[in-house]
Amino acid sequence: KNMIEIDNVSFSYDNGKTNTLKNISLGCLEKRVTAFIGPSGCGKSTLLRCLNRMNDLVETSAVTEGEIRIMGQNINGRDVDPIELRKNVGMVFQKYNPFPKSIYDNVAYGLRIQGIKSKSTLDEAVERSLKGAALWDEVKDRLKDSALGLSGGQQQRLCIARSIAVQPKVLLMDEPCSALDPIATAKVEELMNELRKDYTIVIVTHSMQQATRISDRTAFFYLGELIEFDDTAKIFSNP
Ligand code: ADP
Ligand code: ADP
């Protein structure tokens, strides 16, 4: 079953003068990992940012055509509140970006925005999320310390914990490992193999090896067009 349906989507940053994405259609299966792959500038991140309405808020002259449905709902409608949408669609960035706050406050952030105040509820959610991000054992004795004291790999897993704290359905990841060393990368990939049991994941990566290791399906983009979309094993089996 498709969690995300991208239906004939075109996207322009400059009101139609140049089309960064051209007639893209694909579906992302529920609780599977879909990889977006292709050379730099082909539009992978742009399409990812269409899935949580990040583009149209930042770019005033951005135009999105076509439909994107998440859990059957068209998210491109004027009536859709991007803040509500993002409760179901979390995002993790390449340049991990914990807030300059404590580890605890980073993870509790989204829950507090939702109005949750009870300390025991927050404590439980913080522990669950840090465990879910395979970070609990490393930080449980220093939850009040600044998140900025963590290593790069730990900061990225903290950002994953922050995303999953609000229990979204979809997790978008934009080159989540490209700022990490090989050991931290392996940890995040191992974590993704756990997260895939609970979340529908879409990951942008420039690495075919990474797509092979962690994704079920791969969409290959070139110059704003979808060139190939199939099971990852099939895409990379032919020489
Ligand atoms: P990829 O993720 O595949 O490297 P992007 O989606 O980042 O590609 O970029 C696709 C194209 O859109 C590139 O030509 C890029 O220069 C352009 N682009 C990306 N972001 C913006 C923006 N905020 N404003 C205008 N053009 C952009
Ligand atoms: P990673 O491979 O995750 O990027 P680093 O090489 O950056 O890790 O860090 C290795 C170790 O050093 C980690 O255990 C981390 O906790 C610690 N560390 C990294 N940066 C800092 C910092 N600014 N303050 C305190 N400890 C740090």
PDB file of N, CA and C in Angstrom, residues 39-107:
ATOM      1  N   PRO A  39      22.484  12.504  -9.974  1.00  0.00           N
ATOM      2  CA  PRO A  39      23.586  13.458  -9.836  1.00  0.00           C
ATOM      3  C   PRO A  39      23.148  14.759  -9.160  1.00  0.00           C
ATOM      4  N   SER A  40      24.119  15.464  -8.632  1.00  0.00           N
ATOM      5  CA  SER A  40      23.873  16.733  -7.958  1.00  0.00           C
ATOM      6  C   SER A  40      23.066  17.681  -8.853  1.00  0.00           C
ATOM      7  N   GLY A  41      22.045  18.298  -8.290  1.00  0.00           N
ATOM      8  CA  GLY A  41      21.255  19.277  -9.028  1.00  0.00           C
ATOM      9  C   GLY A  41      20.090  18.691  -9.820  1.00  0.00           C
ATOM     10  N   CYS A  42      19.865  17.372  -9.725  1.00  0.00           N
ATOM     11  CA  CYS A  42      18.806  16.756 -10.540  1.00  0.00           C
ATOM     12  C   CYS A  42      17.423  16.936  -9.922  1.00  0.00           C
ATOM     13  N   GLY A  43      17.348  17.449  -8.694  1.00  0.00           N
ATOM     14  CA  GLY A  43      16.044  17.763  -8.111  1.00  0.00           C
ATOM     15  C   GLY A  43      15.593  16.865  -6.970  1.00  0.00           C
ATOM     16  N   LYS A  44      16.482  15.990  -6.487  1.00  0.00           N
ATOM     17  CA  LYS A  44      16.116  15.065  -5.409  1.00  0.00           C
ATOM     18  C   LYS A  44      15.617  15.797  -4.165  1.00  0.00           C
ATOM     19  N   SER A  45      16.413  16.769  -3.702  1.00  0.00           N
ATOM     20  CA  SER A  45      16.036  17.477  -2.464  1.00  0.00           C
ATOM     21  C   SER A  45      14.783  18.299  -2.677  1.00  0.00           C
ATOM     22  N   THR A  46      14.660  18.865  -3.860  1.00  0.00           N
ATOM     23  CA  THR A  46      13.466  19.661  -4.157  1.00  0.00           C
ATOM     24  C   THR A  46      12.219  18.794  -4.014  1.00  0.00           C
ATOM     25  N   LEU A  47      12.256  17.585  -4.583  1.00  0.00           N
ATOM     26  CA  LEU A  47      11.090  16.708  -4.495  1.00  0.00           C
ATOM     27  C   LEU A  47      10.827  16.309  -3.043  1.00  0.00           C
ATOM     28  N   LEU A  48      11.917  16.023  -2.309  1.00  0.00           N
ATOM     29  CA  LEU A  48      11.752  15.670  -0.895  1.00  0.00           C
ATOM     30  C   LEU A  48      11.065  16.809  -0.141  1.00  0.00           C
ATOM     31  N   ARG A  49      11.504  18.046  -0.426  1.00  0.00           N
ATOM     32  CA  ARG A  49      10.934  19.199   0.281  1.00  0.00           C
ATOM     33  C   ARG A  49       9.501  19.499  -0.164  1.00  0.00           C
ATOM     34  N   CYS A  50       9.104  18.975  -1.328  1.00  0.00           N
ATOM     35  CA  CYS A  50       7.693  19.090  -1.719  1.00  0.00           C
ATOM     36  C   CYS A  50       6.814  18.238  -0.801  1.00  0.00           C
ATOM     37  N   LEU A  51       7.404  17.169  -0.225  1.00  0.00           N
ATOM     38  CA  LEU A  51       6.603  16.217   0.544  1.00  0.00           C
ATOM     39  C   LEU A  51       6.212  16.744   1.920  1.00  0.00           C
ATOM     40  N   ASN A  52       6.867  17.816   2.381  1.00  0.00           N
ATOM     41  CA  ASN A  52       6.387  18.432   3.623  1.00  0.00           C
ATOM     42  C   ASN A  52       6.162  19.941   3.457  1.00  0.00           C
ATOM     43  N   ARG A  53       6.002  20.353   2.199  1.00  0.00           N
ATOM     44  CA  ARG A  53       5.670  21.745   1.873  1.00  0.00           C
ATOM     45  C   ARG A  53       6.740  22.710   2.355  1.00  0.00           C
ATOM     46  N   MET A  54       7.988  22.298   2.313  1.00  0.00           N
ATOM     47  CA  MET A  54       9.047  23.228   2.711  1.00  0.00           C
ATOM     48  C   MET A  54       9.339  24.259   1.631  1.00  0.00           C
ATOM     49  N   ASN A  55       9.250  23.840   0.354  1.00  0.00           N
ATOM     50  CA  ASN A  55       9.610  24.755  -0.732  1.00  0.00           C
ATOM     51  C   ASN A  55       8.702  25.958  -0.807  1.00  0.00           C
ATOM     52  N   ASP A  56       7.416  25.702  -0.731  1.00  0.00           N
ATOM     53  CA  ASP A  56       6.485  26.789  -1.037  1.00  0.00           C
ATOM     54  C   ASP A  56       6.437  27.833   0.070  1.00  0.00           C
ATOM     55  N   LEU A  57       6.988  27.511   1.227  1.00  0.00           N
ATOM     56  CA  LEU A  57       7.046  28.525   2.277  1.00  0.00           C
ATOM     57  C   LEU A  57       8.284  29.392   2.123  1.00  0.00           C
ATOM     58  N   VAL A  58       9.380  28.776   1.649  1.00  0.00           N
ATOM     59  CA  VAL A  58      10.643  29.500   1.543  1.00  0.00           C
ATOM     60  C   VAL A  58      10.688  30.315   0.249  1.00  0.00           C
ATOM     61  N   GLU A  59      10.147  29.720  -0.820  1.00  0.00           N
ATOM     62  CA  GLU A  59      10.260  30.341  -2.142  1.00  0.00           C
ATOM     63  C   GLU A  59       8.922  30.953  -2.534  1.00  0.00           C
ATOM     64  N   THR A  60       8.862  32.277  -2.537  1.00  0.00           N
ATOM     65  CA  THR A  60       7.578  32.936  -2.756  1.00  0.00           C
ATOM     66  C   THR A  60       7.051  32.722  -4.176  1.00  0.00           C
ATOM     67  N   SER A  61       7.968  32.524  -5.152  1.00  0.00           N
ATOM     68  CA  SER A  61       7.481  32.342  -6.517  1.00  0.00           C
ATOM     69  C   SER A  61       7.491  30.869  -6.942  1.00  0.00           C
ATOM     70  N   ALA A  62       7.551  29.975  -5.951  1.00  0.00           N
ATOM     71  CA  ALA A  62       7.531  28.546  -6.274  1.00  0.00           C
ATOM     72  C   ALA A  62       6.140  28.125  -6.739  1.00  0.00           C
ATOM     73  N   VAL A  63       6.118  27.251  -7.744  1.00  0.00           N
ATOM     74  CA  VAL A  63       4.856  26.725  -8.255  1.00  0.00           C
ATOM     75  C   VAL A  63       4.938  25.202  -8.263  1.00  0.00           C
ATOM     76  N   THR A  64       3.974  24.564  -7.630  1.00  0.00           N
ATOM     77  CA  THR A  64       3.896  23.107  -7.669  1.00  0.00           C
ATOM     78  C   THR A  64       2.649  22.718  -8.442  1.00  0.00           C
ATOM     79  N   GLU A  65       2.835  21.896  -9.483  1.00  0.00           N
ATOM     80  CA  GLU A  65       1.678  21.365 -10.215  1.00  0.00           C
ATOM     81  C   GLU A  65       1.539  19.882  -9.922  1.00  0.00           C
ATOM     82  N   GLY A  66       0.356  19.356 -10.152  1.00  0.00           N
ATOM     83  CA  GLY A  66       0.115  17.947  -9.874  1.00  0.00           C
ATOM     84  C   GLY A  66      -0.325  17.754  -8.438  1.00  0.00           C
ATOM     85  N   GLU A  67      -0.433  16.492  -8.043  1.00  0.00           N
ATOM     86  CA  GLU A  67      -0.911  16.197  -6.698  1.00  0.00           C
ATOM     87  C   GLU A  67       0.090  15.356  -5.933  1.00  0.00           C
ATOM     88  N   ILE A  68       0.219  15.650  -4.645  1.00  0.00           N
ATOM     89  CA  ILE A  68       0.949  14.753  -3.751  1.00  0.00           C
ATOM     90  C   ILE A  68      -0.022  14.345  -2.661  1.00  0.00           C
ATOM     91  N   ARG A  69      -0.258  13.046  -2.564  1.00  0.00           N
ATOM     92  CA  ARG A  69      -1.179  12.554  -1.538  1.00  0.00           C
ATOM     93  C   ARG A  69      -0.395  11.777  -0.482  1.00  0.00           C
ATOM     94  N   ILE A  70      -0.653  12.101   0.764  1.00  0.00           N
ATOM     95  CA  ILE A  70      -0.075  11.354   1.870  1.00  0.00           C
ATOM     96  C   ILE A  70      -1.231  10.811   2.684  1.00  0.00           C
ATOM     97  N   MET A  71      -1.260   9.514   2.872  1.00  0.00           N
ATOM     98  CA  MET A  71      -2.404   8.828   3.473  1.00  0.00           C
ATOM     99  C   MET A  71      -3.694   9.242   2.780  1.00  0.00           C
ATOM    100  N   GLY A  72      -3.627   9.372   1.459  1.00  0.00           N
ATOM    101  CA  GLY A  72      -4.811   9.664   0.667  1.00  0.00           C
ATOM    102  C   GLY A  72      -5.205  11.135   0.598  1.00  0.00           C
ATOM    103  N   GLN A  73      -4.565  11.974   1.419  1.00  0.00           N
ATOM    104  CA  GLN A  73      -4.949  13.391   1.440  1.00  0.00           C
ATOM    105  C   GLN A  73      -4.013  14.204   0.541  1.00  0.00           C
ATOM    106  N   ASN A  74      -4.592  15.028  -0.319  1.00  0.00           N
ATOM    107  CA  ASN A  74      -3.776  15.914  -1.163  1.00  0.00           C
ATOM    108  C   ASN A  74      -3.155  16.999  -0.287  1.00  0.00           C
ATOM    109  N   ILE A  75      -1.815  17.027  -0.241  1.00  0.00           N
ATOM    110  CA  ILE A  75      -1.160  17.991   0.662  1.00  0.00           C
ATOM    111  C   ILE A  75      -0.878  19.321  -0.029  1.00  0.00           C
ATOM    112  N   ASN A  76      -1.214  19.439  -1.305  1.00  0.00           N
ATOM    113  CA  ASN A  76      -0.942  20.687  -2.020  1.00  0.00           C
ATOM    114  C   ASN A  76      -2.089  21.681  -1.972  1.00  0.00           C
ATOM    115  N   GLY A  77      -3.188  21.273  -1.367  1.00  0.00           N
ATOM    116  CA  GLY A  77      -4.344  22.165  -1.308  1.00  0.00           C
ATOM    117  C   GLY A  77      -4.065  23.406  -0.459  1.00  0.00           C
ATOM    118  N   ARG A  78      -4.749  24.493  -0.775  1.00  0.00           N
ATOM    119  CA  ARG A  78      -4.575  25.749  -0.030  1.00  0.00           C
ATOM    120  C   ARG A  78      -5.046  25.600   1.407  1.00  0.00           C
ATOM    121  N   ASP A  79      -5.941  24.640   1.606  1.00  0.00           N
ATOM    122  CA  ASP A  79      -6.515  24.464   2.941  1.00  0.00           C
ATOM    123  C   ASP A  79      -5.603  23.654   3.872  1.00  0.00           C
ATOM    124  N   VAL A  80      -4.487  23.118   3.308  1.00  0.00           N
ATOM    125  CA  VAL A  80      -3.616  22.292   4.140  1.00  0.00           C
ATOM    126  C   VAL A  80      -2.670  23.189   4.944  1.00  0.00           C
ATOM    127  N   ASP A  81      -2.642  22.961   6.264  1.00  0.00           N
ATOM    128  CA  ASP A  81      -1.758  23.713   7.139  1.00  0.00           C
ATOM    129  C   ASP A  81      -0.410  22.965   7.220  1.00  0.00           C
ATOM    130  N   PRO A  82       0.673  23.574   6.701  1.00  0.00           N
ATOM    131  CA  PRO A  82       1.960  22.882   6.693  1.00  0.00           C
ATOM    132  C   PRO A  82       2.426  22.456   8.085  1.00  0.00           C
ATOM    133  N   ILE A  83       2.051  23.197   9.104  1.00  0.00           N
ATOM    134  CA  ILE A  83       2.461  22.832  10.462  1.00  0.00           C
ATOM    135  C   ILE A  83       1.780  21.528  10.884  1.00  0.00           C
ATOM    136  N   GLU A  84       0.478  21.411  10.562  1.00  0.00           N
ATOM    137  CA  GLU A  84      -0.251  20.171  10.844  1.00  0.00           C
ATOM    138  C   GLU A  84       0.347  19.020  10.043  1.00  0.00           C
ATOM    139  N   LEU A  85       0.630  19.294   8.768  1.00  0.00           N
ATOM    140  CA  LEU A  85       1.198  18.274   7.888  1.00  0.00           C
ATOM    141  C   LEU A  85       2.479  17.696   8.482  1.00  0.00           C
ATOM    142  N   ARG A  86       3.315  18.574   9.027  1.00  0.00           N
ATOM    143  CA  ARG A  86       4.635  18.131   9.516  1.00  0.00           C
ATOM    144  C   ARG A  86       4.566  17.317  10.802  1.00  0.00           C
ATOM    145  N   LYS A  87       3.409  17.295  11.445  1.00  0.00           N
ATOM    146  CA  LYS A  87       3.256  16.364  12.571  1.00  0.00           C
ATOM    147  C   LYS A  87       3.314  14.930  12.057  1.00  0.00           C
ATOM    148  N   ASN A  88       2.879  14.738  10.823  1.00  0.00           N
ATOM    149  CA  ASN A  88       2.917  13.392  10.236  1.00  0.00           C
ATOM    150  C   ASN A  88       4.122  13.156   9.345  1.00  0.00           C
ATOM    151  N   VAL A  89       4.803  14.237   8.988  1.00  0.00           N
ATOM    152  CA  VAL A  89       5.911  14.122   8.038  1.00  0.00           C
ATOM    153  C   VAL A  89       7.142  14.815   8.617  1.00  0.00           C
ATOM    154  N   GLY A  90       8.009  14.039   9.270  1.00  0.00           N
ATOM    155  CA  GLY A  90       9.211  14.596   9.885  1.00  0.00           C
ATOM    156  C   GLY A  90      10.345  14.707   8.883  1.00  0.00           C
ATOM    157  N   MET A  91      11.311  15.574   9.196  1.00  0.00           N
ATOM    158  CA  MET A  91      12.433  15.781   8.273  1.00  0.00           C
ATOM    159  C   MET A  91      13.753  15.787   9.033  1.00  0.00           C
ATOM    160  N   VAL A  92      14.736  15.081   8.462  1.00  0.00           N
ATOM    161  CA  VAL A  92      16.097  15.065   9.008  1.00  0.00           C
ATOM    162  C   VAL A  92      17.023  15.582   7.914  1.00  0.00           C
ATOM    163  N   PHE A  93      17.910  16.512   8.274  1.00  0.00           N
ATOM    164  CA  PHE A  93      18.729  17.197   7.273  1.00  0.00           C
ATOM    165  C   PHE A  93      20.162  16.663   7.229  1.00  0.00           C
ATOM    166  N   GLN A  94      20.821  16.980   6.129  1.00  0.00           N
ATOM    167  CA  GLN A  94      22.233  16.618   5.968  1.00  0.00           C
ATOM    168  C   GLN A  94      23.072  17.271   7.051  1.00  0.00           C
ATOM    169  N   LYS A  95      22.909  18.588   7.140  1.00  0.00           N
ATOM    170  CA  LYS A  95      23.648  19.323   8.163  1.00  0.00           C
ATOM    171  C   LYS A  95      22.782  19.284   9.397  1.00  0.00           C
ATOM    172  N   TYR A  96      23.012  18.243  10.226  1.00  0.00           N
ATOM    173  CA  TYR A  96      22.195  18.055  11.417  1.00  0.00           C
ATOM    174  C   TYR A  96      22.173  19.357  12.198  1.00  0.00           C
ATOM    175  N   ASN A  97      21.039  19.636  12.781  1.00  0.00           N
ATOM    176  CA  ASN A  97      20.807  20.968  13.333  1.00  0.00           C
ATOM    177  C   ASN A  97      20.110  20.928  14.673  1.00  0.00           C
ATOM    178  N   PRO A  98      20.749  20.313  15.685  1.00  0.00           N
ATOM    179  CA  PRO A  98      20.111  20.388  16.998  1.00  0.00           C
ATOM    180  C   PRO A  98      20.028  21.840  17.449  1.00  0.00           C
ATOM    181  N   PHE A  99      19.011  22.149  18.236  1.00  0.00           N
ATOM    182  CA  PHE A  99      18.912  23.500  18.784  1.00  0.00           C
ATOM    183  C   PHE A  99      19.972  23.655  19.872  1.00  0.00           C
ATOM    184  N   PRO A 100      20.448  24.890  20.104  1.00  0.00           N
ATOM    185  CA  PRO A 100      21.427  25.117  21.180  1.00  0.00           C
ATOM    186  C   PRO A 100      20.759  25.054  22.549  1.00  0.00           C
ATOM    187  N   LYS A 101      20.215  23.876  22.831  1.00  0.00           N
ATOM    188  CA  LYS A 101      19.502  23.623  24.081  1.00  0.00           C
ATOM    189  C   LYS A 101      19.994  22.291  24.607  1.00  0.00           C
ATOM    190  N   SER A 102      19.420  21.862  25.720  1.00  0.00           N
ATOM    191  CA  SER A 102      19.836  20.573  26.275  1.00  0.00           C
ATOM    192  C   SER A 102      19.354  19.431  25.382  1.00  0.00           C
ATOM    193  N   ILE A 103      19.953  18.277  25.586  1.00  0.00           N
ATOM    194  CA  ILE A 103      19.554  17.073  24.854  1.00  0.00           C
ATOM    195  C   ILE A 103      18.060  16.821  25.089  1.00  0.00           C
ATOM    196  N   TYR A 104      17.661  16.905  26.360  1.00  0.00           N
ATOM    197  CA  TYR A 104      16.262  16.675  26.721  1.00  0.00           C
ATOM    198  C   TYR A 104      15.326  17.644  25.988  1.00  0.00           C
ATOM    199  N   ASP A 105      15.675  18.934  26.031  1.00  0.00           N
ATOM    200  CA  ASP A 105      14.793  19.943  25.426  1.00  0.00           C
ATOM    201  C   ASP A 105      14.692  19.776  23.913  1.00  0.00           C
ATOM    202  N   ASN A 106      15.763  19.294  23.283  1.00  0.00           N
ATOM    203  CA  ASN A 106      15.696  19.031  21.845  1.00  0.00           C
ATOM    204  C   ASN A 106      14.640  17.983  21.527  1.00  0.00           C
ATOM    205  N   VAL A 107      14.648  16.903  22.306  1.00  0.00           N
ATOM    206  CA  VAL A 107      13.731  15.810  22.008  1.00  0.00           C
ATOM    207  C   VAL A 107      12.296  16.190  22.387  1.00  0.00           C
TER     208      VAL A 107
END
